[in-house]
Coordinates of C-alpha atoms in Angstrom, one line a residue:
E143 CA 138.7 132.6 122.0
V144 CA 136.5 133.4 119.1
Q145 CA 133.3 131.1 118.7
L146 CA 130.2 130.9 116.7
V147 CA 127.8 128.1 117.4
E148 CA 124.7 126.9 115.0
S149 CA 121.8 125.5 116.0
G150 CA 118.1 124.8 114.8
G151 CA 118.9 123.0 111.3
G152 CA 116.6 119.5 111.0
S153 CA 114.6 117.7 108.6
V154 CA 111.2 119.3 106.9
Q155 CA 108.6 118.4 103.8
A156 CA 108.7 121.1 101.4
G157 CA 106.7 124.4 102.3
G158 CA 107.9 124.0 106.2
S159 CA 109.7 126.4 108.2
L160 CA 113.3 126.2 110.8
R161 CA 114.3 128.9 112.5
L162 CA 118.7 129.3 112.5
S163 CA 120.4 130.3 115.8
C164 CA 123.9 131.3 115.8
T165 CA 125.5 132.3 119.3
A166 CA 128.7 134.1 119.4
S167 CA 131.2 133.9 122.3
G168 CA 134.5 135.7 122.6
F169 CA 133.7 138.7 120.7
S170 CA 130.2 140.9 120.3
L171 CA 128.7 140.5 117.2
D172 CA 127.5 144.3 117.4
G173 CA 130.2 146.0 115.3
Y174 CA 130.9 143.6 112.5
A175 CA 129.1 142.8 109.4
I176 CA 127.3 139.3 109.9
G177 CA 125.6 136.7 108.1
W178 CA 124.6 133.4 106.8
F179 CA 126.4 131.1 104.3
R180 CA 125.4 127.6 102.9
Q181 CA 127.0 124.7 100.8
A182 CA 125.0 122.0 99.6
P183 CA 126.7 118.5 98.5
G184 CA 128.9 118.9 95.7
K185 CA 128.4 122.6 95.3
A186 CA 130.4 125.7 96.4
R187 CA 129.6 127.7 99.6
E188 CA 126.9 130.7 98.8
G189 CA 126.3 133.5 100.8
V190 CA 122.5 133.4 101.9
S191 CA 122.3 136.7 103.6
C192 CA 124.1 139.2 105.6
Y193 CA 123.5 142.6 108.0
T194 CA 125.8 145.4 108.3
S195 CA 125.3 148.1 110.6
Y196 CA 127.7 150.5 108.6
D197 CA 124.1 151.5 106.4
D198 CA 121.9 149.3 108.6
S199 CA 121.3 147.1 105.6
T200 CA 120.2 143.6 105.3
H201 CA 121.0 141.4 101.9
Y202 CA 119.8 138.3 100.8
A203 CA 120.5 136.0 97.8
D204 CA 118.0 136.0 95.1
S205 CA 116.9 132.2 95.5
V206 CA 115.9 133.0 99.1
K207 CA 114.3 136.5 99.0
G208 CA 110.8 136.6 100.3
R209 CA 111.1 133.4 102.1
F210 CA 114.4 134.0 104.7
T211 CA 114.5 136.5 107.2
L212 CA 118.1 137.3 109.0
S213 CA 117.7 138.9 112.3
T214 CA 119.6 139.6 115.4
D215 CA 119.7 140.0 119.2
Y216 CA 123.2 141.8 120.4
V217 CA 121.6 141.3 124.1
K218 CA 121.9 137.4 123.5
N219 CA 124.7 137.8 121.3
T220 CA 122.8 135.7 118.8
L221 CA 122.1 136.0 114.9
Y222 CA 119.3 134.1 113.5
L223 CA 117.7 133.0 110.0
Q224 CA 113.9 132.2 109.8
M225 CA 113.6 130.3 107.0
N226 CA 110.0 129.8 105.4
D227 CA 108.7 128.1 102.5
L228 CA 111.6 125.4 101.9
K229 CA 112.6 123.9 99.2
P230 CA 114.4 121.0 98.6
E231 CA 116.7 122.9 97.0
D232 CA 117.1 124.8 100.3
T233 CA 119.1 121.6 101.5
A234 CA 122.6 122.5 102.7
V235 CA 124.9 123.0 105.7
Y236 CA 124.4 126.5 107.0
Y237 CA 127.2 128.4 108.4
C238 CA 126.9 131.8 110.2
A239 CA 130.1 134.4 110.1
A240 CA 130.9 137.1 111.1
D241 CA 133.5 140.2 109.9
L242 CA 132.0 139.9 106.4
L243 CA 131.9 142.1 103.1
C244 CA 128.1 142.6 102.8
S245 CA 126.4 144.4 100.2
S246 CA 124.0 143.8 97.4
A247 CA 127.3 142.9 95.1
V248 CA 128.7 140.6 97.9
M249 CA 128.5 138.3 101.0
A250 CA 132.0 137.0 101.5
P251 CA 134.6 136.9 104.6
M252 CA 136.7 139.9 105.4
V253 CA 140.6 139.1 104.2
N254 CA 142.5 139.3 107.1
G255 CA 139.2 139.5 109.3
L256 CA 137.8 138.1 112.5
G257 CA 137.8 134.6 110.6
A258 CA 134.8 133.7 112.7
W259 CA 132.9 130.8 111.5
G260 CA 130.9 128.4 113.0
K261 CA 130.8 124.6 112.5
G262 CA 127.4 124.3 110.3
T263 CA 124.1 122.9 111.0
L264 CA 122.3 120.5 108.6
V265 CA 119.0 121.7 106.7
T266 CA 117.3 119.0 104.9
V267 CA 114.0 119.6 102.8
S268 CA 112.1 116.9 101.2
S269 CA 109.8 116.6 98.6

């Protein structure tokens, strides 16, 4: 069974940091474009960051550039998102996903792809 499980969310004050983890089972993250999305209350889901081994590139939404860092540990089959200098507008449920379209122009699930999504972890940033 293909499964992704996020952890590491929580409540922090503005300026604080959190590190999200996403562990995969039932498949290997290696070989897929992988990334993080988020959905704030009342808003659409948006891409936060993704990585593709196709050209070994990592992409970030403009709103998180310089503050968030995506990393991977293929031995642990785990994806991370280090989030620094958090702002109240970062408050959202964060999801990890695999088998993505990942470029500077797009972060989105592949049509008819693996369809691998976690259930999300809540990040709340207070001012």
